[in-house]
mmCIF file of C-alpha atoms in Angstrom:
data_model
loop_
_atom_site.group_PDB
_atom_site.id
_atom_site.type_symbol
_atom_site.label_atom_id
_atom_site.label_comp_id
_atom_site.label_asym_id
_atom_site.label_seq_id
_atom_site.Cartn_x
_atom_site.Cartn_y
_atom_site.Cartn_z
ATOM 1 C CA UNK A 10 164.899 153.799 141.525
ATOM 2 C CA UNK A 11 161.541 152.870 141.265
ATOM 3 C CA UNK A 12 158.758 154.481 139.805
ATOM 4 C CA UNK A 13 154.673 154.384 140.659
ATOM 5 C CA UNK A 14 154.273 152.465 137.554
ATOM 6 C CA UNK A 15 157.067 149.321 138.587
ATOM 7 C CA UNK A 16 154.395 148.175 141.132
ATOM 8 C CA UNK A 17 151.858 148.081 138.891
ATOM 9 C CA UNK A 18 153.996 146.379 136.368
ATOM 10 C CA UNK A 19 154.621 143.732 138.308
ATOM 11 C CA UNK A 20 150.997 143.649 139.637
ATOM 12 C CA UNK A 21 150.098 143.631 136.046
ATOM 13 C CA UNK A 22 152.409 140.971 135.449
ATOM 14 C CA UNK A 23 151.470 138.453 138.396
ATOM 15 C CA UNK A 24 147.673 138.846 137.027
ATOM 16 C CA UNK A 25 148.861 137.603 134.173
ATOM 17 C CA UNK A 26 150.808 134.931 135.055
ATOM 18 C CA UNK A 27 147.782 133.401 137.828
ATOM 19 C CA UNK A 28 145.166 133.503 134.658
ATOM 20 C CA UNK A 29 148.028 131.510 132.465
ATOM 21 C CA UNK A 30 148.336 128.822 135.356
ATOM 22 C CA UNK A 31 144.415 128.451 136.025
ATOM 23 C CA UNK A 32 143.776 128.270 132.020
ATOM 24 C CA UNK A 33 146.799 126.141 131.021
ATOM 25 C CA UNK A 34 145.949 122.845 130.019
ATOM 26 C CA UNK A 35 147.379 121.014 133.378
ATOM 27 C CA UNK A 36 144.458 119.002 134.089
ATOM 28 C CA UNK A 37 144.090 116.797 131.016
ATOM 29 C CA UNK A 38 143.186 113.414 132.683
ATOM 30 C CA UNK A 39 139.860 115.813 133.368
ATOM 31 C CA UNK A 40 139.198 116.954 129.894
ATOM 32 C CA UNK A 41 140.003 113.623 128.095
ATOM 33 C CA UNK A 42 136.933 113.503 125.730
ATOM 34 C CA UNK A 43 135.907 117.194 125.477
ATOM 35 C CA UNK A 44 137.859 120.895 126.061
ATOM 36 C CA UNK A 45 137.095 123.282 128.728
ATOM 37 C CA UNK A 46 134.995 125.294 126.355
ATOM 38 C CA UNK A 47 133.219 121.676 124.571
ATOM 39 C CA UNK A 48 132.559 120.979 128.387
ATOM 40 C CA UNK A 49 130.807 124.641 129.050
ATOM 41 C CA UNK A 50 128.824 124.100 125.899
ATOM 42 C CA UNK A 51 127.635 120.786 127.363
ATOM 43 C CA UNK A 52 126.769 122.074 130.905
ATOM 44 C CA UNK A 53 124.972 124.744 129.413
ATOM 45 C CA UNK A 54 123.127 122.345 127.218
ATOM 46 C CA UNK A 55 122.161 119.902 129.779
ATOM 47 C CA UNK A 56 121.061 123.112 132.899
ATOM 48 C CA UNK A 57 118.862 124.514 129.746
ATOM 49 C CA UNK A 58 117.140 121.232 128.743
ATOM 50 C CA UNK A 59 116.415 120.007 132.602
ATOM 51 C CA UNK A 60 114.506 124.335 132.960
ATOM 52 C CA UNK A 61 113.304 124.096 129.802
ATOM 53 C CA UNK A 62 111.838 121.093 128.695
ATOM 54 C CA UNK A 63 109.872 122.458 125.848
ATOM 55 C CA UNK A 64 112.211 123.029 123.215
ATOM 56 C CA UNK A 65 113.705 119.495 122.981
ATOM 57 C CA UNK A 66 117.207 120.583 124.082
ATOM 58 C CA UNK A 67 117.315 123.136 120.480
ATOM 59 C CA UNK A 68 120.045 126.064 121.976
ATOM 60 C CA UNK A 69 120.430 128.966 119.136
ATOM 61 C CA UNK A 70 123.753 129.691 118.264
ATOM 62 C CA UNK A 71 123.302 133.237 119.412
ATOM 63 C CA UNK A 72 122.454 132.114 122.831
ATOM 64 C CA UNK A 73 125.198 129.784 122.874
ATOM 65 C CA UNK A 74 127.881 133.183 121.738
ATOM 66 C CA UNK A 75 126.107 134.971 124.496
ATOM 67 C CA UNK A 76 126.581 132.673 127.425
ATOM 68 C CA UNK A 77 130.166 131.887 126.118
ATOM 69 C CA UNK A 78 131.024 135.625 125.491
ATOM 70 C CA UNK A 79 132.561 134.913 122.246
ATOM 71 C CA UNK A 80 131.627 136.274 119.138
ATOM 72 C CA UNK A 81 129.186 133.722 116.618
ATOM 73 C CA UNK A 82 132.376 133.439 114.357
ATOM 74 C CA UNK A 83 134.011 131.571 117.015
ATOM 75 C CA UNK A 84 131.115 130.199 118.448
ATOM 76 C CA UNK A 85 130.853 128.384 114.952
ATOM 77 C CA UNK A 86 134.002 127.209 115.230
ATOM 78 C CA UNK A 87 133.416 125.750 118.175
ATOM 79 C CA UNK A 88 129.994 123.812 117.585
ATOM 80 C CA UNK A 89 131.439 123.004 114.082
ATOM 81 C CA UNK A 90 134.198 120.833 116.127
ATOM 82 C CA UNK A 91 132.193 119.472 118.927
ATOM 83 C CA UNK A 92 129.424 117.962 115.945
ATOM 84 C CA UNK A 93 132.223 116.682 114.224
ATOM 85 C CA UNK A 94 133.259 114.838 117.518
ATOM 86 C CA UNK A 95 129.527 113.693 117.889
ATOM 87 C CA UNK A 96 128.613 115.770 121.059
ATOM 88 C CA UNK A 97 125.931 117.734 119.340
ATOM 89 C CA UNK A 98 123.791 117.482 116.343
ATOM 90 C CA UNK A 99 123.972 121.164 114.530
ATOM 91 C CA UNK A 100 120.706 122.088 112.874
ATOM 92 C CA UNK A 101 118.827 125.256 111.324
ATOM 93 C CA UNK A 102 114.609 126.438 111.591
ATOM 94 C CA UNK A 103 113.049 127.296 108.442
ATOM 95 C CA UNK A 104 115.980 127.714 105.414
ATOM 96 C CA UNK A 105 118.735 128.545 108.108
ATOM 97 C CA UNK A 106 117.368 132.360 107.895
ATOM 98 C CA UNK A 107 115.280 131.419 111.185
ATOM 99 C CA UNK A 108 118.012 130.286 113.374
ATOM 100 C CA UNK A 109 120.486 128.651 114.042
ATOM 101 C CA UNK A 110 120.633 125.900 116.405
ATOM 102 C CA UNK A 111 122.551 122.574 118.357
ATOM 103 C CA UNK A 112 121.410 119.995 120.380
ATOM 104 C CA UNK A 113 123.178 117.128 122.086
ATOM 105 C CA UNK A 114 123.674 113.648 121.118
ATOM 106 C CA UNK A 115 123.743 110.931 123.216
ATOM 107 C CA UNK A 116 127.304 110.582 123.244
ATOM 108 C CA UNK A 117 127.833 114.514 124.115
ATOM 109 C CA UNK A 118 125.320 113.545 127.380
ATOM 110 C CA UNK A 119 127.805 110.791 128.370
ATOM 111 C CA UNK A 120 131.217 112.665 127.837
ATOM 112 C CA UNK A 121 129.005 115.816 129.743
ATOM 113 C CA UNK A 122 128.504 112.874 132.719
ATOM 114 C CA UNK A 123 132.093 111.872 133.330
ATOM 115 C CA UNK A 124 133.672 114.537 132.993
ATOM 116 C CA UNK A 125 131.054 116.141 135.087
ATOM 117 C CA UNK A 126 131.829 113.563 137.590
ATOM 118 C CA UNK A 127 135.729 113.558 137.387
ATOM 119 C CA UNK A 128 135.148 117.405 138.073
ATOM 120 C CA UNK A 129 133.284 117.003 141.261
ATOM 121 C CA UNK A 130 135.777 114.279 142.733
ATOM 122 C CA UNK A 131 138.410 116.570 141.857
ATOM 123 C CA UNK A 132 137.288 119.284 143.702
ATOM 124 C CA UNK A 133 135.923 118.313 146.300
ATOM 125 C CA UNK A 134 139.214 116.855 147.279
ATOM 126 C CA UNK A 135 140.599 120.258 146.487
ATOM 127 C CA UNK A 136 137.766 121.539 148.938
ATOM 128 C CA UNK A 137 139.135 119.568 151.277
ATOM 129 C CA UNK A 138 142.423 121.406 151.527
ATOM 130 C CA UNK A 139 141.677 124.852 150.307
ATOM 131 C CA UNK A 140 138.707 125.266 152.412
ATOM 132 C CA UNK A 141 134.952 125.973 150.480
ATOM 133 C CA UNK A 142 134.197 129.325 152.200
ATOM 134 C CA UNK A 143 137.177 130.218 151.310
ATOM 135 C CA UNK A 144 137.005 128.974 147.196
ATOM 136 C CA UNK A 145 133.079 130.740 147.528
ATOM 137 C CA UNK A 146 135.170 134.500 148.649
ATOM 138 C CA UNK A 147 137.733 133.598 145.895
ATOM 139 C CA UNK A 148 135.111 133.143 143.113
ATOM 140 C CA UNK A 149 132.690 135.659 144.045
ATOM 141 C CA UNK A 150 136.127 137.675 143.460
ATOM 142 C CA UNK A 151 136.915 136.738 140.633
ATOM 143 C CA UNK A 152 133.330 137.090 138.950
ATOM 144 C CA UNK A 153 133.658 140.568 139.902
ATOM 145 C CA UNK A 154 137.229 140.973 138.619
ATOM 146 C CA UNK A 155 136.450 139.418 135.280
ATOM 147 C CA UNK A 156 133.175 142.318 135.464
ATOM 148 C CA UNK A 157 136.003 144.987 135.375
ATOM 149 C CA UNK A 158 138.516 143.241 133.102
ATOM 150 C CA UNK A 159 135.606 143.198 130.693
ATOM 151 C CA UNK A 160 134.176 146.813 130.958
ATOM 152 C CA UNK A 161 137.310 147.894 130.307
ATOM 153 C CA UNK A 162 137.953 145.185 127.256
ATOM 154 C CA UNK A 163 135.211 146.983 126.013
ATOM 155 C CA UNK A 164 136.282 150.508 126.801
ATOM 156 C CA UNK A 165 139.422 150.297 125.216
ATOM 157 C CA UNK A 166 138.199 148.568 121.893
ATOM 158 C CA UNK A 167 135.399 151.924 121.688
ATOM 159 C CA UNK A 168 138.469 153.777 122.093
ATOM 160 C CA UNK A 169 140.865 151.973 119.368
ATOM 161 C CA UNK A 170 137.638 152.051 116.915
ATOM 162 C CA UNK A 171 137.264 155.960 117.299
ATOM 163 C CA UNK A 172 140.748 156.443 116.782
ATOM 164 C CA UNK A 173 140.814 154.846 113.432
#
């Protein structure tokens, strides 16, 4: 006997299991020298230094937790490991009351390059066979998806905090 809720359970379940698979760390010949999320930092970096020329490269930890949609305790983390692998210097305005910020080294540019590049040959072989319009649909999708997943992240942590 099934119920309206087994559907949805298995729904729920298949979700699931698809983000696992896209976010498990398969594709390690592609990540050698940095993660997923060192490699998002560094993209970031590099698109805000090529618009905005005028701060030297300096990204504030703040913007960086913003763009990343972490909070700056993890965001530390993060740009504490990636300076102690030499892809950004970490550095503060003023007596570290001003700000916060990171800019990349010379080695972070050239792990940002190849990977950069072992991305795009990647997929655009996987373009190839999956078909771009196609992976275009499937990420405006998802964008939107991950929209909802998060309203409701957020909706049900408002909820938990006024229960306690």
């Amino acid at each position: 006997m099934s119920t309206d809720k087994e559907p949805m359970k298995e729904l729920a379940h298949e979700i699931t299991y698809r983000r696992y698979i896209m976010a498990k760390d398969d594709a390690k010949f592609l990540f050698a020298d940095a993660s997923i999320a060192e490699y998002i930092v560094l993209h970031y970096m590099c698109e805000h230094i090529e618009s905005d020329p005028i701060y030297s490269g300096k990204i504030y930890l703040s913007e960086l937790s913003e763009k990343l949609n972490m909070p700056i305790r993890k965001t530390s983390k993060l740009i504490r490991e990636m300076n102690s692998k030499n892809l950004i210097n970490w550095d503060h305005d003023g007596d570290g009351r001003d700000g916060t910020y990171v800019t990349i080294t010379e080695h972070g540019m050239k792990v940002y390059e190849e990977t950069d590049n072992k991305l795009k040959d990647f997929y655009t072989k996987v373009l190839e066979k999956f078909d771009r319009d196609k992976m275009i649909q499937l990420l405006q999708l998802m964008k939107e998806f991950e929209s909802v997943i998060r309203t409701e992240m957020e909706q049900m942590e408002e909820n938990y905090e006024t229960a306690e």
